[in-house]
Amino acid sequence: MAAGRYAPSPTSDLHIGNLRTAVLAWLFARSTGRAFLLRVEDLDTDRVRAADGTEARQLADLARLGLDFDGDPVRQSQRLDKYAAAVASLDDRVYECFCTRREIAEAASAPHETRDGFRPYPGTCRDLTEAERTERRRTRRGALRIRADEAWMTITDDIAGRISGPVDDFVLRRGDGVWAYNLAVVVDDLAMGVDQVVRGDDLLSSAPRQAWLAQQLGGTVPAYAHVPLVVNADGVRLAKRDGAISLTELAASGRDVAWVLRWIGESLGLSAGGEQVTPELLLERFDPAALPREPSVFRVGS
Ligand code: GLU
């Protein structure tokens, strides 16, 4: 069955911007007759451990908003063998890389950054000999990269339109042994039958790489909708440091779940004038073509 998904990282409580993106992912999925799945992106164990209990609070907050999911949450930390199998299937296109960030930044041959700050991996470790690799392994555990042969990929996004981007030899497994976000997302979306990816537009620049990897793994590229983020009064992407922005914090300042849903409805142009809304009401009115294309401003505490 076709499916959409919401895939939070359980590193801090969801804030009103995250919740708005979750509502949008739900609206896109349900308005197109898709299942709606939840995936917990908990691979970065240090960050997740530091945020103990966050996953349960995230799931509870999504339920409090009235979003329903199909099936049980999928946890990336329980799928490590799937990432290993996917990388094994890519076989000799995967190579070890011993570069530090700094070495990559300083590589004399590094091509200039593209407009959005994308800095392609300069290929330093691409053709090491076995002897060179053995030598480097003595001092450092290598990351794993995919040989992309300077591919170029175009995706179609429901909001951003056609987006083209270079695909460099990106990381599949980090030097600390953690499977990389770009790998896990693609492996999981394929395995879960996700054919519609709705998420914040901060991830738009990752989409060409991920779409390309989906093809390399024999899968189909999903439909994409990268939605504008919520920003603070300074126009900066909303973040934990902005203060009272999670459901619990907002409730403490008198802004209950009903208020949050009203704010989301109004920010999406689907309701007005303090009208009380439910996800179902927003669904009746949802029209992707009419969505605001600009970031929504959330004024904390005013
Ligand atoms: N886990 C990512 C995040 O919380 C989202 C990944 C995705 O939707 O592809 O930003």
PDB file of C-alpha atoms in Angstrom, residues 30-238:
ATOM      1  CA  ARG A  30      -4.555  11.068   4.100  1.00  0.00           C
ATOM      2  CA  SER A  31      -5.720  13.338   1.267  1.00  0.00           C
ATOM      3  CA  THR A  32      -4.155  10.937  -1.220  1.00  0.00           C
ATOM      4  CA  GLY A  33      -5.541   7.763   0.382  1.00  0.00           C
ATOM      5  CA  ARG A  34      -2.178   6.723   1.747  1.00  0.00           C
ATOM      6  CA  ALA A  35      -1.283   4.946   4.945  1.00  0.00           C
ATOM      7  CA  PHE A  36       0.575   7.140   7.437  1.00  0.00           C
ATOM      8  CA  LEU A  37       3.580   5.615   9.185  1.00  0.00           C
ATOM      9  CA  LEU A  38       5.780   6.729  12.032  1.00  0.00           C
ATOM     10  CA  ARG A  39       9.512   6.140  12.092  1.00  0.00           C
ATOM     11  CA  VAL A  40      11.707   6.954  15.065  1.00  0.00           C
ATOM     12  CA  GLU A  41      15.107   8.086  13.782  1.00  0.00           C
ATOM     13  CA  ASP A  42      17.159   7.070  16.791  1.00  0.00           C
ATOM     14  CA  LEU A  43      20.480   6.068  15.236  1.00  0.00           C
ATOM     15  CA  ASP A  44      22.519   8.796  16.859  1.00  0.00           C
ATOM     16  CA  THR A  45      22.518   7.012  20.207  1.00  0.00           C
ATOM     17  CA  ASP A  46      24.501   9.612  22.145  1.00  0.00           C
ATOM     18  CA  ARG A  47      22.047  12.362  21.330  1.00  0.00           C
ATOM     19  CA  VAL A  48      19.084  10.058  21.916  1.00  0.00           C
ATOM     20  CA  ARG A  49      20.379   8.800  25.253  1.00  0.00           C
ATOM     21  CA  ALA A  50      20.928  12.348  26.387  1.00  0.00           C
ATOM     22  CA  ALA A  51      17.252  13.051  25.667  1.00  0.00           C
ATOM     23  CA  ASP A  52      15.787  10.238  27.741  1.00  0.00           C
ATOM     24  CA  GLY A  53      12.004   9.828  27.482  1.00  0.00           C
ATOM     25  CA  THR A  54      11.712  12.140  24.497  1.00  0.00           C
ATOM     26  CA  GLU A  55      10.444   9.491  22.116  1.00  0.00           C
ATOM     27  CA  ALA A  56       7.456   8.689  24.352  1.00  0.00           C
ATOM     28  CA  ARG A  57       6.646  12.391  24.701  1.00  0.00           C
ATOM     29  CA  GLN A  58       6.859  12.912  20.941  1.00  0.00           C
ATOM     30  CA  LEU A  59       4.440  10.044  20.279  1.00  0.00           C
ATOM     31  CA  ALA A  60       2.078  11.293  23.000  1.00  0.00           C
ATOM     32  CA  ASP A  61       2.119  14.837  21.578  1.00  0.00           C
ATOM     33  CA  LEU A  62       1.323  13.617  18.051  1.00  0.00           C
ATOM     34  CA  ALA A  63      -1.605  11.640  19.503  1.00  0.00           C
ATOM     35  CA  ARG A  64      -2.780  14.699  21.477  1.00  0.00           C
ATOM     36  CA  LEU A  65      -2.945  16.653  18.228  1.00  0.00           C
ATOM     37  CA  GLY A  66      -5.253  13.945  16.884  1.00  0.00           C
ATOM     38  CA  LEU A  67      -2.958  12.503  14.228  1.00  0.00           C
ATOM     39  CA  ASP A  68      -3.434   8.785  13.685  1.00  0.00           C
ATOM     40  CA  PHE A  69      -0.765   6.421  12.381  1.00  0.00           C
ATOM     41  CA  ASP A  70      -1.016   3.000  10.775  1.00  0.00           C
ATOM     42  CA  GLY A  71       0.854   0.157  12.443  1.00  0.00           C
ATOM     43  CA  ASP A  72       3.488   0.385  15.146  1.00  0.00           C
ATOM     44  CA  PRO A  73       6.349   2.883  15.068  1.00  0.00           C
ATOM     45  CA  VAL A  74       9.447   1.642  13.264  1.00  0.00           C
ATOM     46  CA  ARG A  75      12.693   2.261  15.156  1.00  0.00           C
ATOM     47  CA  GLN A  76      15.888   2.686  13.192  1.00  0.00           C
ATOM     48  CA  SER A  77      17.965   1.336  16.087  1.00  0.00           C
ATOM     49  CA  GLN A  78      16.258  -2.037  15.531  1.00  0.00           C
ATOM     50  CA  ARG A  79      17.081  -2.179  11.837  1.00  0.00           C
ATOM     51  CA  LEU A  80      20.891  -2.070  11.832  1.00  0.00           C
ATOM     52  CA  ASP A  81      21.107  -5.370   9.933  1.00  0.00           C
ATOM     53  CA  LYS A  82      18.999  -3.861   7.116  1.00  0.00           C
ATOM     54  CA  TYR A  83      21.448  -0.984   6.649  1.00  0.00           C
ATOM     55  CA  ALA A  84      24.373  -3.422   6.626  1.00  0.00           C
ATOM     56  CA  ALA A  85      22.610  -5.563   4.008  1.00  0.00           C
ATOM     57  CA  ALA A  86      21.860  -2.555   1.808  1.00  0.00           C
ATOM     58  CA  VAL A  87      25.484  -1.438   1.906  1.00  0.00           C
ATOM     59  CA  ALA A  88      26.650  -4.991   1.197  1.00  0.00           C
ATOM     60  CA  SER A  89      24.399  -5.044  -1.871  1.00  0.00           C
ATOM     61  CA  LEU A  90      26.188  -1.966  -3.207  1.00  0.00           C
ATOM     62  CA  ASP A  91      29.298  -4.085  -3.104  1.00  0.00           C
ATOM     63  CA  ASP A  92      32.439  -2.671  -4.675  1.00  0.00           C
ATOM     64  CA  ARG A  93      30.866   0.758  -5.143  1.00  0.00           C
ATOM     65  CA  VAL A  94      31.425   1.351  -1.432  1.00  0.00           C
ATOM     66  CA  TYR A  95      34.830   2.434  -0.203  1.00  0.00           C
ATOM     67  CA  GLU A  96      36.488   3.392   3.047  1.00  0.00           C
ATOM     68  CA  CYS A  97      37.307   7.037   3.646  1.00  0.00           C
ATOM     69  CA  PHE A  98      39.720   8.197   6.336  1.00  0.00           C
ATOM     70  CA  CYS A  99      39.439  11.940   5.776  1.00  0.00           C
ATOM     71  CA  THR A 100      38.600  14.259   8.641  1.00  0.00           C
ATOM     72  CA  ARG A 101      36.199  17.132   8.034  1.00  0.00           C
ATOM     73  CA  ARG A 102      39.135  19.452   8.125  1.00  0.00           C
ATOM     74  CA  GLU A 103      41.068  17.485   5.507  1.00  0.00           C
ATOM     75  CA  ILE A 104      38.055  17.567   3.240  1.00  0.00           C
ATOM     76  CA  ALA A 105      37.669  21.316   3.701  1.00  0.00           C
ATOM     77  CA  GLU A 106      41.336  21.836   2.982  1.00  0.00           C
ATOM     78  CA  ALA A 107      41.682  19.444   0.059  1.00  0.00           C
ATOM     79  CA  ALA A 108      43.392  21.452  -2.622  1.00  0.00           C
ATOM     80  CA  SER A 109      41.290  19.883  -5.328  1.00  0.00           C
ATOM     81  CA  ALA A 110      37.988  20.525  -3.552  1.00  0.00           C
ATOM     82  CA  PRO A 111      35.627  22.102  -6.059  1.00  0.00           C
ATOM     83  CA  HIS A 112      33.961  25.320  -4.996  1.00  0.00           C
ATOM     84  CA  GLU A 113      30.843  25.176  -2.949  1.00  0.00           C
ATOM     85  CA  THR A 114      27.620  25.334  -4.860  1.00  0.00           C
ATOM     86  CA  ARG A 115      25.039  27.980  -4.042  1.00  0.00           C
ATOM     87  CA  ASP A 116      23.439  26.178  -1.102  1.00  0.00           C
ATOM     88  CA  GLY A 117      26.790  25.435   0.536  1.00  0.00           C
ATOM     89  CA  PHE A 118      27.026  21.909  -0.823  1.00  0.00           C
ATOM     90  CA  ARG A 119      30.652  20.894  -0.843  1.00  0.00           C
ATOM     91  CA  PRO A 120      31.200  17.729  -2.846  1.00  0.00           C
ATOM     92  CA  TYR A 121      33.606  15.184  -1.398  1.00  0.00           C
ATOM     93  CA  PRO A 122      36.832  15.696  -3.352  1.00  0.00           C
ATOM     94  CA  GLY A 123      37.523  11.972  -3.782  1.00  0.00           C
ATOM     95  CA  THR A 124      40.722  11.814  -1.713  1.00  0.00           C
ATOM     96  CA  CYS A 125      40.208   8.208  -0.563  1.00  0.00           C
ATOM     97  CA  ARG A 126      38.396   6.939  -3.653  1.00  0.00           C
ATOM     98  CA  ASP A 127      41.322   5.092  -5.169  1.00  0.00           C
ATOM     99  CA  LEU A 128      43.511   4.122  -2.236  1.00  0.00           C
ATOM    100  CA  THR A 129      45.434   0.894  -2.682  1.00  0.00           C
ATOM    101  CA  GLU A 130      44.819  -1.959  -0.262  1.00  0.00           C
ATOM    102  CA  ALA A 131      48.211  -1.232   1.305  1.00  0.00           C
ATOM    103  CA  GLU A 132      47.314   2.416   1.845  1.00  0.00           C
ATOM    104  CA  ARG A 133      44.007   1.449   3.432  1.00  0.00           C
ATOM    105  CA  THR A 134      45.689  -1.004   5.772  1.00  0.00           C
ATOM    106  CA  GLU A 135      48.084   1.710   6.814  1.00  0.00           C
ATOM    107  CA  ARG A 136      45.339   4.265   7.475  1.00  0.00           C
ATOM    108  CA  ARG A 137      43.201   1.803   9.436  1.00  0.00           C
ATOM    109  CA  ARG A 138      45.945   1.714  12.054  1.00  0.00           C
ATOM    110  CA  THR A 139      45.192   5.238  13.157  1.00  0.00           C
ATOM    111  CA  ARG A 140      41.559   5.744  12.307  1.00  0.00           C
ATOM    112  CA  ARG A 141      38.346   3.874  11.663  1.00  0.00           C
ATOM    113  CA  GLY A 142      37.176   4.754   8.194  1.00  0.00           C
ATOM    114  CA  ALA A 143      33.752   5.984   7.153  1.00  0.00           C
ATOM    115  CA  LEU A 144      32.057   4.274   4.203  1.00  0.00           C
ATOM    116  CA  ARG A 145      31.231   6.270   1.079  1.00  0.00           C
ATOM    117  CA  ILE A 146      29.433   5.411  -2.125  1.00  0.00           C
ATOM    118  CA  ARG A 147      31.124   5.944  -5.479  1.00  0.00           C
ATOM    119  CA  ALA A 148      28.645   8.212  -7.262  1.00  0.00           C
ATOM    120  CA  ASP A 149      30.720   8.934 -10.356  1.00  0.00           C
ATOM    121  CA  GLU A 150      29.671  12.591 -10.261  1.00  0.00           C
ATOM    122  CA  ALA A 151      26.044  11.750 -10.856  1.00  0.00           C
ATOM    123  CA  TRP A 152      23.421  14.444 -11.231  1.00  0.00           C
ATOM    124  CA  MET A 153      19.864  13.872 -10.107  1.00  0.00           C
ATOM    125  CA  THR A 154      16.599  15.719 -10.646  1.00  0.00           C
ATOM    126  CA  ILE A 155      13.574  15.304  -8.442  1.00  0.00           C
ATOM    127  CA  THR A 156      10.103  16.768  -8.634  1.00  0.00           C
ATOM    128  CA  ASP A 157       8.829  18.389  -5.486  1.00  0.00           C
ATOM    129  CA  ASP A 158       5.158  19.287  -4.966  1.00  0.00           C
ATOM    130  CA  ILE A 159       6.157  22.627  -3.509  1.00  0.00           C
ATOM    131  CA  ALA A 160       9.644  23.472  -4.792  1.00  0.00           C
ATOM    132  CA  GLY A 161       9.088  22.130  -8.327  1.00  0.00           C
ATOM    133  CA  ARG A 162      11.928  20.495 -10.234  1.00  0.00           C
ATOM    134  CA  ILE A 163      15.134  20.411  -8.212  1.00  0.00           C
ATOM    135  CA  SER A 164      18.436  19.255  -9.669  1.00  0.00           C
ATOM    136  CA  GLY A 165      21.546  18.601  -7.706  1.00  0.00           C
ATOM    137  CA  PRO A 166      24.942  16.947  -7.836  1.00  0.00           C
ATOM    138  CA  VAL A 167      25.443  13.624  -6.096  1.00  0.00           C
ATOM    139  CA  ASP A 168      28.876  13.291  -4.572  1.00  0.00           C
ATOM    140  CA  ASP A 169      30.456  10.279  -2.884  1.00  0.00           C
ATOM    141  CA  PHE A 170      28.397  10.752   0.269  1.00  0.00           C
ATOM    142  CA  VAL A 171      28.794   8.917   3.566  1.00  0.00           C
ATOM    143  CA  LEU A 172      26.821   5.703   4.190  1.00  0.00           C
ATOM    144  CA  ARG A 173      28.406   4.858   7.533  1.00  0.00           C
ATOM    145  CA  ARG A 174      30.157   7.371   9.710  1.00  0.00           C
ATOM    146  CA  GLY A 175      33.652   6.912  11.089  1.00  0.00           C
ATOM    147  CA  ASP A 176      32.151   6.187  14.519  1.00  0.00           C
ATOM    148  CA  GLY A 177      30.250   3.244  13.029  1.00  0.00           C
ATOM    149  CA  VAL A 178      26.803   4.908  13.010  1.00  0.00           C
ATOM    150  CA  TRP A 179      24.793   4.374   9.800  1.00  0.00           C
ATOM    151  CA  ALA A 180      24.353   7.702   8.057  1.00  0.00           C
ATOM    152  CA  TYR A 181      21.028   9.511   7.910  1.00  0.00           C
ATOM    153  CA  ASN A 182      21.023   9.550   4.080  1.00  0.00           C
ATOM    154  CA  LEU A 183      21.361   5.760   3.948  1.00  0.00           C
ATOM    155  CA  ALA A 184      18.899   4.884   6.697  1.00  0.00           C
ATOM    156  CA  VAL A 185      16.151   7.156   5.364  1.00  0.00           C
ATOM    157  CA  VAL A 186      16.331   5.631   1.914  1.00  0.00           C
ATOM    158  CA  VAL A 187      16.569   2.009   3.066  1.00  0.00           C
ATOM    159  CA  ASP A 188      13.632   2.505   5.443  1.00  0.00           C
ATOM    160  CA  ASP A 189      11.392   4.398   3.038  1.00  0.00           C
ATOM    161  CA  LEU A 190      11.863   1.613   0.479  1.00  0.00           C
ATOM    162  CA  ALA A 191      11.287  -1.166   3.033  1.00  0.00           C
ATOM    163  CA  MET A 192       8.227   0.540   4.536  1.00  0.00           C
ATOM    164  CA  GLY A 193       6.593   1.184   1.159  1.00  0.00           C
ATOM    165  CA  VAL A 194       6.840   4.959   1.626  1.00  0.00           C
ATOM    166  CA  ASP A 195       6.221   6.589  -1.752  1.00  0.00           C
ATOM    167  CA  GLN A 196       5.518  10.109  -0.458  1.00  0.00           C
ATOM    168  CA  VAL A 197       8.085  12.051   1.568  1.00  0.00           C
ATOM    169  CA  VAL A 198       6.795  15.209   3.269  1.00  0.00           C
ATOM    170  CA  ARG A 199       9.238  17.030   5.559  1.00  0.00           C
ATOM    171  CA  GLY A 200      10.806  20.403   6.284  1.00  0.00           C
ATOM    172  CA  ASP A 201      12.464  22.216   3.407  1.00  0.00           C
ATOM    173  CA  ASP A 202      15.758  22.254   5.325  1.00  0.00           C
ATOM    174  CA  LEU A 203      16.133  18.730   3.906  1.00  0.00           C
ATOM    175  CA  LEU A 204      15.426  19.675   0.298  1.00  0.00           C
ATOM    176  CA  SER A 205      19.103  19.657  -0.661  1.00  0.00           C
ATOM    177  CA  SER A 206      19.396  16.033   0.530  1.00  0.00           C
ATOM    178  CA  ALA A 207      16.612  14.868  -1.758  1.00  0.00           C
ATOM    179  CA  PRO A 208      18.612  14.447  -5.014  1.00  0.00           C
ATOM    180  CA  ARG A 209      21.177  12.281  -3.195  1.00  0.00           C
ATOM    181  CA  GLN A 210      18.506  10.203  -1.513  1.00  0.00           C
ATOM    182  CA  ALA A 211      16.514   9.769  -4.717  1.00  0.00           C
ATOM    183  CA  TRP A 212      19.660   8.657  -6.510  1.00  0.00           C
ATOM    184  CA  LEU A 213      20.465   6.143  -3.761  1.00  0.00           C
ATOM    185  CA  ALA A 214      16.920   4.759  -3.929  1.00  0.00           C
ATOM    186  CA  GLN A 215      17.542   3.993  -7.587  1.00  0.00           C
ATOM    187  CA  GLN A 216      20.910   2.380  -6.876  1.00  0.00           C
ATOM    188  CA  LEU A 217      19.161   0.104  -4.380  1.00  0.00           C
ATOM    189  CA  GLY A 218      16.693  -0.945  -7.067  1.00  0.00           C
ATOM    190  CA  GLY A 219      13.819   1.123  -5.671  1.00  0.00           C
ATOM    191  CA  THR A 220      11.461   3.767  -6.956  1.00  0.00           C
ATOM    192  CA  VAL A 221      11.942   7.447  -6.159  1.00  0.00           C
ATOM    193  CA  PRO A 222       9.121   8.712  -3.887  1.00  0.00           C
ATOM    194  CA  ALA A 223       7.009  11.813  -4.440  1.00  0.00           C
ATOM    195  CA  TYR A 224       8.390  14.736  -2.440  1.00  0.00           C
ATOM    196  CA  ALA A 225       6.906  17.776  -0.723  1.00  0.00           C
ATOM    197  CA  HIS A 226       9.376  19.882   1.233  1.00  0.00           C
ATOM    198  CA  VAL A 227       7.319  22.285   3.295  1.00  0.00           C
ATOM    199  CA  PRO A 228       8.402  25.737   4.505  1.00  0.00           C
ATOM    200  CA  LEU A 229       9.535  25.827   8.113  1.00  0.00           C
ATOM    201  CA  VAL A 230       8.258  27.865  11.009  1.00  0.00           C
ATOM    202  CA  VAL A 231      10.584  30.735  11.930  1.00  0.00           C
ATOM    203  CA  ASN A 232      10.800  33.024  14.964  1.00  0.00           C
ATOM    204  CA  ALA A 233      10.190  36.775  14.950  1.00  0.00           C
ATOM    205  CA  ASP A 234      13.750  37.296  13.646  1.00  0.00           C
ATOM    206  CA  GLY A 235      13.071  35.067  10.657  1.00  0.00           C
ATOM    207  CA  VAL A 236      15.319  32.333  12.026  1.00  0.00           C
ATOM    208  CA  ARG A 237      14.190  28.713  12.003  1.00  0.00           C
ATOM    209  CA  LEU A 238      12.375  27.946  15.253  1.00  0.00           C
TER     210      LEU A 238
END
